[in-house]
């Protein structure tokens, strides 16, 4: 029996929500017919369109391997990383849109400044004013395990921009910031918890969360985002009593 070629090709239709605020009154859908291989990811298809069909298409990407977090976009209505989704898993028509809730600069490129402002507000770095010991700051494997999941965040914004609370109120600090606060709040060596909880306890902080779970479903790193938010809520309540 003949063996099928390793890279089967097929025709797909790619619908991309385009918008250039300098030229367009409103966003519109552009369509491209593309020959894709079964091994292609959505990022490969976007490259093919940009490099061979329409050089004006704009999107961010860097590592192409699920590490840098720069190519989060809405693919067939779901927040994903374009470099991690295989075309063969999406059917013959693929839709691509920018992530929601952030201002579109051009096509898939959104203004990430508000997202990073929230991230910076939770002091996402190690704080410890106790003089350093002569050796290492020891931490047991069990203590390290408590915040292991939240160390895996790549700041792609898929969680925050899938949150209905964030869509309605762009001032909500958002799940990504809370995840990155969690990473330090539960680090036994850190001493900045009170400052972080003060930020998170404010009006647009973590009490805005309505446990919608979209964030957990959207996270390409499999971080239990909602669980992390609930952990931080409990910590805040515990410290208030
Ligand atoms: Fe992305 Fe997950 Fe981090 Fe949110 S928690 S920014 S979805 S990696
Ligand atoms: Fe939003 Fe996630 Fe809470 S989707 S409402 S931050 S559980
Ligand atoms: Fe870096 Fe996709 S390009 S995560």
PDB file of N, CA, C and O in Angstrom, residues 21 24 43 130 132 134 149 178 216-217:
ATOM      1  N   UNK A  21      -5.962  52.204  12.115  1.00  0.00           N
ATOM      2  CA  UNK A  21      -6.686  53.421  12.509  1.00  0.00           C
ATOM      3  C   UNK A  21      -6.287  54.642  11.697  1.00  0.00           C
ATOM      4  O   UNK A  21      -7.051  55.608  11.624  1.00  0.00           O
ATOM      5  N   UNK A  24      -8.454  53.359   8.203  1.00  0.00           N
ATOM      6  CA  UNK A  24      -9.781  52.729   8.195  1.00  0.00           C
ATOM      7  C   UNK A  24     -10.701  53.372   9.224  1.00  0.00           C
ATOM      8  O   UNK A  24     -10.278  53.668  10.347  1.00  0.00           O
ATOM      9  N   UNK A  43       0.746  30.542  13.081  1.00  0.00           N
ATOM     10  CA  UNK A  43       1.816  31.532  12.851  1.00  0.00           C
ATOM     11  C   UNK A  43       2.466  31.331  11.476  1.00  0.00           C
ATOM     12  O   UNK A  43       2.778  32.304  10.789  1.00  0.00           O
ATOM     13  N   UNK A 130      15.890  41.950  54.669  1.00  0.00           N
ATOM     14  CA  UNK A 130      16.742  41.314  55.683  1.00  0.00           C
ATOM     15  C   UNK A 130      18.129  41.087  55.066  1.00  0.00           C
ATOM     16  O   UNK A 130      18.211  40.611  53.923  1.00  0.00           O
ATOM     17  N   UNK A 132      21.316  39.674  53.600  1.00  0.00           N
ATOM     18  CA  UNK A 132      21.491  38.339  53.007  1.00  0.00           C
ATOM     19  C   UNK A 132      22.354  37.461  53.909  1.00  0.00           C
ATOM     20  O   UNK A 132      23.340  37.934  54.477  1.00  0.00           O
ATOM     21  N   UNK A 134      25.049  34.347  54.834  1.00  0.00           N
ATOM     22  CA  UNK A 134      26.329  34.051  54.187  1.00  0.00           C
ATOM     23  C   UNK A 134      26.144  33.011  53.075  1.00  0.00           C
ATOM     24  O   UNK A 134      26.842  33.043  52.068  1.00  0.00           O
ATOM     25  N   UNK A 149       3.335  26.729  39.913  1.00  0.00           N
ATOM     26  CA  UNK A 149       2.522  26.942  38.698  1.00  0.00           C
ATOM     27  C   UNK A 149       2.609  28.389  38.215  1.00  0.00           C
ATOM     28  O   UNK A 149       2.720  28.645  37.010  1.00  0.00           O
ATOM     29  N   UNK A 178      -2.545  39.302  38.961  1.00  0.00           N
ATOM     30  CA  UNK A 178      -2.754  38.565  40.219  1.00  0.00           C
ATOM     31  C   UNK A 178      -1.895  37.303  40.233  1.00  0.00           C
ATOM     32  O   UNK A 178      -1.298  36.943  41.251  1.00  0.00           O
ATOM     33  N   UNK A 216      -8.596  30.825  33.128  1.00  0.00           N
ATOM     34  CA  UNK A 216      -7.973  29.506  33.291  1.00  0.00           C
ATOM     35  C   UNK A 216      -8.022  28.739  31.975  1.00  0.00           C
ATOM     36  O   UNK A 216      -7.052  28.102  31.569  1.00  0.00           O
ATOM     37  N   UNK A 217      -9.175  28.807  31.303  1.00  0.00           N
ATOM     38  CA  UNK A 217      -9.307  28.083  30.027  1.00  0.00           C
ATOM     39  C   UNK A 217      -8.393  28.669  28.957  1.00  0.00           C
ATOM     40  O   UNK A 217      -7.928  27.951  28.073  1.00  0.00           O
TER      41      UNK A 217
END
